[in-house]
PDB file of C-alpha atoms in Angstrom:
ATOM      1  CA  MET A   5      -0.083   0.044   0.022  1.00 47.00           C
ATOM      2  CA  THR A   6       1.132   3.313  -0.798  1.00 48.00           C
ATOM      3  CA  ASP A   7       0.550   6.618   0.948  1.00 53.00           C
ATOM      4  CA  LYS A   8      -1.370   7.847  -2.124  1.00 60.00           C
ATOM      5  CA  GLU A   9      -3.994   4.756  -1.647  1.00 84.00           C
ATOM      6  CA  LEU A  10      -5.011   6.336   1.643  1.00 90.00           C
ATOM      7  CA  GLU A  11      -7.888   8.653   2.140  1.00 93.00           C
ATOM      8  CA  LEU A  12      -7.279  11.638   4.545  1.00 93.00           C
ATOM      9  CA  ARG A  13     -10.665  13.047   5.915  1.00 95.00           C
ATOM     10  CA  LEU A  14     -12.439  13.917   9.093  1.00 96.00           C
ATOM     11  CA  ALA A  15     -14.164  11.247  10.771  1.00 96.00           C
ATOM     12  CA  THR A  16     -17.929  10.853  10.802  1.00 96.00           C
ATOM     13  CA  ALA A  17     -20.115   9.559  13.459  1.00 96.00           C
ATOM     14  CA  GLU A  18     -20.344   6.343  11.582  1.00 96.00           C
ATOM     15  CA  ASP A  19     -16.508   5.890  11.939  1.00 97.00           C
ATOM     16  CA  ALA A  20     -16.897   5.971  15.886  1.00 97.00           C
ATOM     17  CA  GLY A  21     -16.319   2.009  16.418  1.00 96.00           C
ATOM     18  CA  PRO A  22     -13.486   1.671  14.233  1.00 97.00           C
ATOM     19  CA  VAL A  23     -11.878   4.924  15.412  1.00 97.00           C
ATOM     20  CA  ARG A  24     -12.331   3.509  19.032  1.00 96.00           C
ATOM     21  CA  ASP A  25     -10.719   0.076  18.136  1.00 95.00           C
ATOM     22  CA  LEU A  26      -7.817   1.757  16.608  1.00 96.00           C
ATOM     23  CA  VAL A  27      -7.206   4.094  19.550  1.00 93.00           C
ATOM     24  CA  ARG A  28      -7.633   1.278  22.072  1.00 92.00           C
ATOM     25  CA  SER A  29      -5.378  -1.070  20.089  1.00 92.00           C
ATOM     26  CA  ALA A  30      -2.580   1.855  19.862  1.00 90.00           C
ATOM     27  CA  MET A  31      -3.038   2.695  23.544  1.00 88.00           C
ATOM     28  CA  LEU A  32      -2.723  -1.000  24.733  1.00 86.00           C
ATOM     29  CA  HIS A  33       0.667  -0.866  22.873  1.00 87.00           C
ATOM     30  CA  TYR A  34       1.703   2.391  24.119  1.00 84.00           C
ATOM     31  CA  ARG A  35       0.845   1.192  27.732  1.00 82.00           C
ATOM     32  CA  GLU A  36       2.850  -1.935  27.399  1.00 82.00           C
ATOM     33  CA  GLU A  37       5.723   0.184  25.921  1.00 84.00           C
ATOM     34  CA  SER A  38       5.736   2.627  28.666  1.00 82.00           C
ATOM     35  CA  GLY A  39       5.077   0.825  31.760  1.00 79.00           C
ATOM     36  CA  ILE A  40       1.800   2.643  32.427  1.00 76.00           C
ATOM     37  CA  VAL A  41      -0.668   1.069  35.084  1.00 71.00           C
ATOM     38  CA  ASN A  42      -3.880  -0.361  33.689  1.00 68.00           C
ATOM     39  CA  ASP A  43      -6.491   2.191  34.767  1.00 67.00           C
ATOM     40  CA  THR A  44      -4.564   5.367  33.824  1.00 69.00           C
ATOM     41  CA  LEU A  45      -5.388   5.663  30.244  1.00 75.00           C
ATOM     42  CA  GLU A  46      -8.895   7.202  29.920  1.00 79.00           C
ATOM     43  CA  SER A  47      -8.860   6.343  26.259  1.00 81.00           C
ATOM     44  CA  LEU A  48      -8.911   2.532  26.998  1.00 83.00           C
ATOM     45  CA  THR A  49     -12.425   2.844  28.701  1.00 83.00           C
ATOM     46  CA  GLU A  50     -14.083   5.128  25.936  1.00 89.00           C
ATOM     47  CA  SER A  51     -17.374   3.714  24.569  1.00 92.00           C
ATOM     48  CA  ILE A  52     -18.435   4.180  20.960  1.00 94.00           C
ATOM     49  CA  GLU A  53     -20.809   6.877  22.003  1.00 96.00           C
ATOM     50  CA  SER A  54     -18.291   8.912  23.681  1.00 93.00           C
ATOM     51  CA  VAL A  55     -16.109   8.630  20.667  1.00 94.00           C
ATOM     52  CA  ARG A  56     -19.125   9.552  18.402  1.00 96.00           C
ATOM     53  CA  HIS A  57     -19.629  12.646  20.586  1.00 94.00           C
ATOM     54  CA  ARG A  58     -15.871  13.592  20.252  1.00 91.00           C
ATOM     55  CA  ILE A  59     -16.045  13.088  16.567  1.00 94.00           C
ATOM     56  CA  GLU A  60     -18.968  15.417  16.403  1.00 94.00           C
ATOM     57  CA  GLN A  61     -17.656  18.080  18.813  1.00 91.00           C
ATOM     58  CA  SER A  62     -14.094  18.226  17.573  1.00 91.00           C
ATOM     59  CA  ASN A  63     -11.815  17.847  14.505  1.00 92.00           C
ATOM     60  CA  CYS A  64     -10.999  14.174  14.371  1.00 95.00           C
ATOM     61  CA  LEU A  65      -8.654  13.531  11.346  1.00 95.00           C
ATOM     62  CA  CYS A  66      -7.978  10.056  10.257  1.00 96.00           C
ATOM     63  CA  LEU A  67      -6.076   8.190   7.383  1.00 95.00           C
ATOM     64  CA  PHE A  68      -8.285   5.512   5.932  1.00 95.00           C
ATOM     65  CA  ASP A  69      -7.315   2.396   3.931  1.00 94.00           C
ATOM     66  CA  GLY A  70     -11.153   1.741   2.634  1.00 93.00           C
ATOM     67  CA  ASP A  71     -13.274   1.892   5.588  1.00 91.00           C
ATOM     68  CA  THR A  72     -10.420   1.041   8.213  1.00 94.00           C
ATOM     69  CA  PRO A  73      -8.655   3.905  10.023  1.00 96.00           C
ATOM     70  CA  LEU A  74      -4.966   3.513  10.092  1.00 96.00           C
ATOM     71  CA  GLY A  75      -4.255   6.669  11.815  1.00 96.00           C
ATOM     72  CA  THR A  76      -6.072   9.402  13.810  1.00 96.00           C
ATOM     73  CA  ILE A  77      -5.637  12.563  15.528  1.00 95.00           C
ATOM     74  CA  THR A  78      -8.145  14.883  17.205  1.00 92.00           C
ATOM     75  CA  ILE A  79      -7.800  18.416  17.476  1.00 90.00           C
ATOM     76  CA  SER A  80     -10.164  20.267  19.883  1.00 85.00           C
ATOM     77  CA  GLN A  81     -10.677  23.855  20.933  1.00 83.00           C
ATOM     78  CA  CYS A  82     -10.160  24.681  24.606  1.00 77.00           C
ATOM     79  CA  LYS A  83     -11.603  27.808  25.865  1.00 79.00           C
ATOM     80  CA  THR A  84      -9.972  27.372  29.355  1.00 76.00           C
ATOM     81  CA  PRO A  85      -6.581  26.710  28.639  1.00 71.00           C
ATOM     82  CA  MET A  86      -5.327  27.048  32.122  1.00 71.00           C
ATOM     83  CA  LYS A  87      -7.074  23.676  33.050  1.00 70.00           C
ATOM     84  CA  TYR A  88      -3.857  22.227  31.271  1.00 68.00           C
ATOM     85  CA  SER A  89      -1.495  24.105  33.556  1.00 68.00           C
ATOM     86  CA  PHE A  90       0.748  21.541  35.202  1.00 74.00           C
ATOM     87  CA  SER A  91       3.723  23.791  36.248  1.00 82.00           C
ATOM     88  CA  ARG A  92       4.424  27.696  36.778  1.00 85.00           C
ATOM     89  CA  LYS A  93       6.000  27.641  33.309  1.00 86.00           C
ATOM     90  CA  THR A  94       2.994  26.419  31.675  1.00 80.00           C
ATOM     91  CA  SER A  95       0.608  28.715  33.886  1.00 80.00           C
ATOM     92  CA  ASN A  96       2.578  31.728  32.880  1.00 83.00           C
ATOM     93  CA  PHE A  97       2.585  30.699  29.059  1.00 81.00           C
ATOM     94  CA  LEU A  98      -1.218  29.756  28.978  1.00 79.00           C
ATOM     95  CA  ALA A  99      -2.177  33.051  30.985  1.00 81.00           C
ATOM     96  CA  LYS A 100      -1.753  35.005  27.852  1.00 81.00           C
ATOM     97  CA  TYR A 101      -4.307  32.821  26.079  1.00 80.00           C
ATOM     98  CA  THR A 102      -8.221  32.851  26.123  1.00 79.00           C
ATOM     99  CA  SER A 103      -8.416  29.626  24.009  1.00 78.00           C
ATOM    100  CA  CYS A 104      -5.829  27.005  22.820  1.00 78.00           C
ATOM    101  CA  GLY A 105      -5.975  24.074  20.457  1.00 82.00           C
ATOM    102  CA  TYR A 106      -5.709  20.409  22.181  1.00 80.00           C
ATOM    103  CA  ILE A 107      -4.570  17.447  20.551  1.00 83.00           C
ATOM    104  CA  SER A 108      -5.697  14.293  21.704  1.00 86.00           C
ATOM    105  CA  ARG A 109      -6.209  10.513  20.693  1.00 89.00           C
ATOM    106  CA  PHE A 110      -3.377  10.368  18.389  1.00 92.00           C
ATOM    107  CA  ALA A 111      -2.921   6.736  17.230  1.00 93.00           C
ATOM    108  CA  VAL A 112      -1.268   4.897  14.426  1.00 95.00           C
ATOM    109  CA  ALA A 113      -2.258   1.272  13.764  1.00 94.00           C
ATOM    110  CA  ASP A 114       0.546  -1.448  14.783  1.00 91.00           C
ATOM    111  CA  SER A 115       0.877  -2.646  11.107  1.00 92.00           C
ATOM    112  CA  VAL A 116       1.743   0.827   9.748  1.00 92.00           C
ATOM    113  CA  ARG A 117       3.704   2.378  12.717  1.00 90.00           C
ATOM    114  CA  LYS A 118       7.087   3.896  11.791  1.00 90.00           C
ATOM    115  CA  THR A 119       6.076   4.578   8.082  1.00 90.00           C
ATOM    116  CA  GLY A 120       5.585   8.397   8.368  1.00 89.00           C
ATOM    117  CA  LEU A 121       1.649   8.164   8.657  1.00 89.00           C
ATOM    118  CA  GLY A 122       1.742   9.743  12.206  1.00 91.00           C
ATOM    119  CA  SER A 123       3.996  12.569  10.892  1.00 91.00           C
ATOM    120  CA  ARG A 124       1.544  13.103   7.944  1.00 90.00           C
ATOM    121  CA  LEU A 125      -1.320  13.552  10.438  1.00 91.00           C
ATOM    122  CA  MET A 126       0.574  15.889  12.575  1.00 90.00           C
ATOM    123  CA  ASP A 127       1.481  17.984   9.367  1.00 90.00           C
ATOM    124  CA  GLU A 128      -2.069  18.032   8.235  1.00 87.00           C
TER     125      GLU A 128
END
């Protein structure tokens, strides 16, 4: 499969199940590689309904091979950026802004990891 065969598009509500499955699979791999404890990653407990809601409320960009998402990234607008303040340096930076973009649920299928698809999603 070449990169040109993949379709880059925003996910629709109908894509919620496959997108949830992709994120769950990628997060299981990430959890194993990083040594994170079982219940820490919220993405592992998402329902199809919650993914559908995220798709409808945010920009969930995916690379599809047919009906199968191989990569996904969600960009949301956050109108209260200070909720992401974890340090004084971050607080000082975020204090200047009334909204920000937030990246979440970034995932690439195991079968195409390290092929540049993740970089392509970030670039888009």
